[in-house]
Amino acid sequence: MKRNDLVARDGELRWMQEILSQASEGRGAVVTITGAIACGKTVLLDAAAASQDVIQLRAVCSAEEQELPYAMVGQLLDNPVLAARVPALGNLAAAGERLLPGTENRIRRELTRTLLALADERPVLIGVDDMHHADPASLDCLLHLARRVGPARIAIVLTELRRLTPAHSRFQSELLSLRYHHEIGLQPLTAEHTADLARVGLGAEVDDDVLTELYEATGGNPSLCCGLIRDVRQDWEAGVTGIHVGRAYRLAYLSSLYRCGPAALRTARAAAVLGDSADACLIRRVSGLGTEAVGQAIQQLTEGGLLRDQQFPHPAARSVVLDDMSAQERHAMYRSAREAAAEGQADPGTPGEPRAATAYAGCGEQAGDYPEPAGRACVDGAGPAEYCGDPHGADDDPDELVAALGGLLPSRLVAMKIRRLAVAGRPGAAAELLTSQRLHAVTSEDRASLRAAEVALATLWPGATGPDRHPLTEQEAASLPEGPRLLAAADDAVGAALRGRAEYAAAEAENVLRHADPAAGGDAYAAMIALLYTEHPENVLFWADKLDAGRPDEETSYPGLRAETAVRLGDLETAMELGRTVLDQRRLPSLGVAAGLLLGGAVTAAIRLGDLDRAEKWLAEPIPDAIRTSLYGLHVLAARGRLDLAAGRYEAAYTAFRLCGERMAGWDADVSGLALWRVDAAEALLSAGIRPDEGRKLIDDQLTREMGARSRALTLRAQAAYSLPVHRVGLLDEAAGLLLACHDGYERARVLADLGETLRTLRHTDAAQRVLRQAEQAAARCGSVPLLRRLGAEPVRIGTRRGEPGLPQRIRLLTDAERRVAAMAAAGQTNREIAGRLFVTASTVEQHLTSVFRKLGVKGRRFLPTELAQAV
């Protein structure tokens, strides 16, 4: 909240300024600013302090440091003016240990004496934020001082979260007894004041419906208002109309929630799990908190605009809370909700309907009516899962689930369960659940939900269910809620891509991605798959980065998509590193069937980099049949063929590519964006020196099909290989031009190598040398050892590029947030300092650094390379 956004705080600001002015003249004061979370307490303090010529000592208390003695005092002593006068006190406070009573008394007396002496020279303002999180030892020091500031030029200003029972009741009661104590209470913004704030940020001509929606989404919480206004302003500047919740609102919500404390955080998480069925009783059961704790937390969250009647002010708020939970906690809360369903307690207000069953029905819904967000589904810590559901959550036997719920679970939630079973590699169970649920589909929404699940199942498992991926009708789609409708549109885009309707599929996918929720994941993932199969890898990379930047935890996601995309863009080291991160740590099962994408991309990259041993090792690991027989299993099969080809097993390679083609034809998915099996098979035949006519027929067949620029270039290269040298030049020259526009450096290096060798055969020596130098440079940039050896150049070490070996490429694997944190850590800043500068919690900084250490392959911050800051 900016200082010029002090809407509805004019009176409080004038009062604060008057109190501070009087304190500067020798009438000391203690002020407590109370209010709901994120209602502008700190902003008011900052604005009032800015008008005074005083020495400012500031501290921000946190729940993490509440048990650390003198944590708050230690921050006050960080001020160089005060530290120079009492260096010994700074050392004692920094120790963070409980001291002997005599030593504690000396600290209190010495701190008070020093501050009073300092105030004789110049007025002093002591500001303490979030005093409700202060450690007891520091409060004793502050109280000792507060009793003595009446005649001094000292103002103590404390901001505190308003609670029915104060966090430090003894401390507060002591302050109330001081005649110079003042309390300023701040209320959330009214609808009128929220409108004033919106006009400041969005312009004076904002429509009333926008103002109404803004107030409903924020509940008058100034921090949420400012965050949503920033999101809307960015959208409007980009030409996107309406109100769409983005990153700023999500971060503001999480920040406000964490500042409420552990009880309120757990209460909000329980409410997010329960969804529409949340009430105080169920929240207490799911959260495990006591009745009084839940009551106070609900009141606190309601006053802060974070909850309204135990519901979230906006679906995105619930989504970000669910996505912020660890997989273990989320599963535990879902289990608690299921136990409530099993007990079947009757709701007096709804005769005949089991209340707990309704609660479980609610606990599977979120912004898009998804059962769980995809962002944090990996129990083993492998990072964000890459699918539209959670394979670890698909362990329930479907027959048992249907029998337990007796058809009470809404069909849209059963549809999501079907998806989760499918991505977990259980298509049979998914199909069985789909069949059993049809008996309970009585409404148009029920039938459309199951129909959408059927389409998704047929897309992932065309071999098990048949290739019927025809999209929902307009009438069926219209009967779905917004979230499932968006997901169905994404599945439609994938189906269209596999049927060869590339232009329609790409447009539909882009539309889905413009409205995708980063925390939900399923619709975005399917849409990016559609873009991949319509041969738009650069767009996939753009959206993956954009959606990762919009995720609350800012954790790099979509490893399989990123690996396959990296291969198609010639970025072999990125694909290789993604493979190392997951495959070398045995995390493959955590990705569900999407592991086929990662395995195929990483193995292909390893082959092209010249590390055949690693490729063999990865493919030698047990691969579940679920992965092999899914749509994504084609990528593994194609990678197996490439490995056989590189190892000289030409017949085996041809067989693998042929099998790939047979499956694609049988699944009605014979499109070049999925796999160029004809080109690969023709290359295997050419390498083996057998059946040239069959190879030419395969190439000619491929040339009759719709292809993107990259696929056409690869096909032209294969056609050139089957042509006479005099005819090759034109084909290869066209292929090189296409690949330059496609940004695939590896394939362009291969084409240039072929072109250079052809020119040399035709005795165009100068031109051949020039082209071969270009090929060598392109091969060196992508690190392809086999290509460099073929060109007679010195191979670079795998993983090496400019600077420190492997560093720049690995840095590219870091998210923007990880890069910022890592750069500050490399510069010597502590977690606490980084958290303060980035306005995040220390635990968030620690999580980012843990991810950075893993990705860069270092053991700790001491080993972070100094070049990191320059590389960011």
PDB file of N, CA and C in Angstrom, residues 21 35 267 276 286 315 324 374 396 453 474 586 645 658 664 679 681 687 716 734 743 745 817 858 868:
ATOM      1  N   SER A  21       4.665  15.047  17.126  1.00  0.00           N
ATOM      2  CA  SER A  21       5.172  16.415  17.302  1.00  0.00           C
ATOM      3  C   SER A  21       5.298  16.768  18.772  1.00  0.00           C
ATOM      4  N   GLY A  35      -5.702  -3.072  14.492  1.00  0.00           N
ATOM      5  CA  GLY A  35      -6.578  -3.239  13.344  1.00  0.00           C
ATOM      6  C   GLY A  35      -6.457  -4.633  12.776  1.00  0.00           C
ATOM      7  N   THR A 267      -6.501 -22.602  10.089  1.00  0.00           N
ATOM      8  CA  THR A 267      -7.940 -22.443   9.927  1.00  0.00           C
ATOM      9  C   THR A 267      -8.289 -22.166   8.474  1.00  0.00           C
ATOM     10  N   ASP A 276     -17.223 -25.100  -0.074  1.00  0.00           N
ATOM     11  CA  ASP A 276     -18.521 -24.514   0.206  1.00  0.00           C
ATOM     12  C   ASP A 276     -19.148 -25.031   1.496  1.00  0.00           C
ATOM     13  N   VAL A 286     -11.378 -30.640  10.973  1.00  0.00           N
ATOM     14  CA  VAL A 286     -10.354 -30.854   9.952  1.00  0.00           C
ATOM     15  C   VAL A 286      -9.017 -30.247  10.359  1.00  0.00           C
ATOM     16  N   PRO A 315     -12.314 -17.016  -5.652  1.00  0.00           N
ATOM     17  CA  PRO A 315     -11.809 -18.385  -5.856  1.00  0.00           C
ATOM     18  C   PRO A 315     -10.287 -18.477  -5.891  1.00  0.00           C
ATOM     19  N   ASP A 324      -0.480 -23.580  -1.506  1.00  0.00           N
ATOM     20  CA  ASP A 324       0.604 -23.271  -0.576  1.00  0.00           C
ATOM     21  C   ASP A 324       0.825 -24.388   0.436  1.00  0.00           C
ATOM     22  N   ALA A 374      -2.433 -28.707  -8.930  1.00  0.00           N
ATOM     23  CA  ALA A 374      -1.336 -29.549  -9.392  1.00  0.00           C
ATOM     24  C   ALA A 374       0.012 -29.067  -8.923  1.00  0.00           C
ATOM     25  N   ASP A 396      -6.999 -44.567  -3.712  1.00  0.00           N
ATOM     26  CA  ASP A 396      -8.239 -45.143  -3.232  1.00  0.00           C
ATOM     27  C   ASP A 396      -8.812 -46.081  -4.281  1.00  0.00           C
ATOM     28  N   ALA A 453     -14.570 -36.056 -18.753  1.00  0.00           N
ATOM     29  CA  ALA A 453     -13.608 -37.020 -18.221  1.00  0.00           C
ATOM     30  C   ALA A 453     -13.326 -38.116 -19.238  1.00  0.00           C
ATOM     31  N   GLU A 474     -21.394 -27.747 -27.807  1.00  0.00           N
ATOM     32  CA  GLU A 474     -21.549 -26.432 -27.181  1.00  0.00           C
ATOM     33  C   GLU A 474     -22.526 -26.497 -26.016  1.00  0.00           C
ATOM     34  N   ARG A 586      15.680 -40.787  -8.890  1.00  0.00           N
ATOM     35  CA  ARG A 586      14.586 -41.779  -8.864  1.00  0.00           C
ATOM     36  C   ARG A 586      13.236 -41.138  -8.563  1.00  0.00           C
ATOM     37  N   LEU A 645      19.660 -46.206 -32.819  1.00  0.00           N
ATOM     38  CA  LEU A 645      20.265 -45.654 -34.029  1.00  0.00           C
ATOM     39  C   LEU A 645      21.669 -45.138 -33.741  1.00  0.00           C
ATOM     40  N   ARG A 658       8.871 -47.837 -36.405  1.00  0.00           N
ATOM     41  CA  ARG A 658       7.698 -48.409 -37.062  1.00  0.00           C
ATOM     42  C   ARG A 658       6.569 -48.656 -36.059  1.00  0.00           C
ATOM     43  N   MET A 664       0.487 -44.561 -33.495  1.00  0.00           N
ATOM     44  CA  MET A 664      -0.073 -43.258 -33.842  1.00  0.00           C
ATOM     45  C   MET A 664      -1.215 -43.413 -34.841  1.00  0.00           C
ATOM     46  N   VAL A 679      10.354 -40.067 -40.881  1.00  0.00           N
ATOM     47  CA  VAL A 679      11.696 -39.538 -41.101  1.00  0.00           C
ATOM     48  C   VAL A 679      12.722 -40.347 -40.317  1.00  0.00           C
ATOM     49  N   ALA A 681      12.436 -43.473 -39.259  1.00  0.00           N
ATOM     50  CA  ALA A 681      12.557 -44.820 -39.829  1.00  0.00           C
ATOM     51  C   ALA A 681      13.373 -44.794 -41.116  1.00  0.00           C
ATOM     52  N   SER A 687      20.967 -45.611 -42.663  1.00  0.00           N
ATOM     53  CA  SER A 687      22.155 -45.954 -41.888  1.00  0.00           C
ATOM     54  C   SER A 687      22.505 -47.419 -42.031  1.00  0.00           C
ATOM     55  N   LEU A 716      13.039 -32.451 -45.158  1.00  0.00           N
ATOM     56  CA  LEU A 716      13.874 -32.055 -46.298  1.00  0.00           C
ATOM     57  C   LEU A 716      15.299 -32.594 -46.144  1.00  0.00           C
ATOM     58  N   GLU A 734      17.211 -24.824 -47.983  1.00  0.00           N
ATOM     59  CA  GLU A 734      15.868 -24.488 -47.492  1.00  0.00           C
ATOM     60  C   GLU A 734      15.682 -24.958 -46.053  1.00  0.00           C
ATOM     61  N   HIS A 743      14.789 -21.667 -34.378  1.00  0.00           N
ATOM     62  CA  HIS A 743      15.724 -21.566 -33.249  1.00  0.00           C
ATOM     63  C   HIS A 743      16.200 -22.934 -32.749  1.00  0.00           C
ATOM     64  N   GLY A 745      19.100 -24.989 -32.856  1.00  0.00           N
ATOM     65  CA  GLY A 745      20.508 -24.957 -33.205  1.00  0.00           C
ATOM     66  C   GLY A 745      21.083 -26.319 -33.505  1.00  0.00           C
ATOM     67  N   ALA A 817      12.347 -15.895  -9.117  1.00  0.00           N
ATOM     68  CA  ALA A 817      12.455 -15.720  -7.670  1.00  0.00           C
ATOM     69  C   ALA A 817      13.709 -16.382  -7.125  1.00  0.00           C
ATOM     70  N   VAL A 858      25.275 -27.571  -5.670  1.00  0.00           N
ATOM     71  CA  VAL A 858      26.205 -27.104  -4.642  1.00  0.00           C
ATOM     72  C   VAL A 858      25.660 -27.478  -3.275  1.00  0.00           C
ATOM     73  N   LEU A 868      27.085 -15.663 -10.233  1.00  0.00           N
ATOM     74  CA  LEU A 868      25.637 -15.796 -10.236  1.00  0.00           C
ATOM     75  C   LEU A 868      24.947 -14.445 -10.359  1.00  0.00           C
TER      76      LEU A 868
END
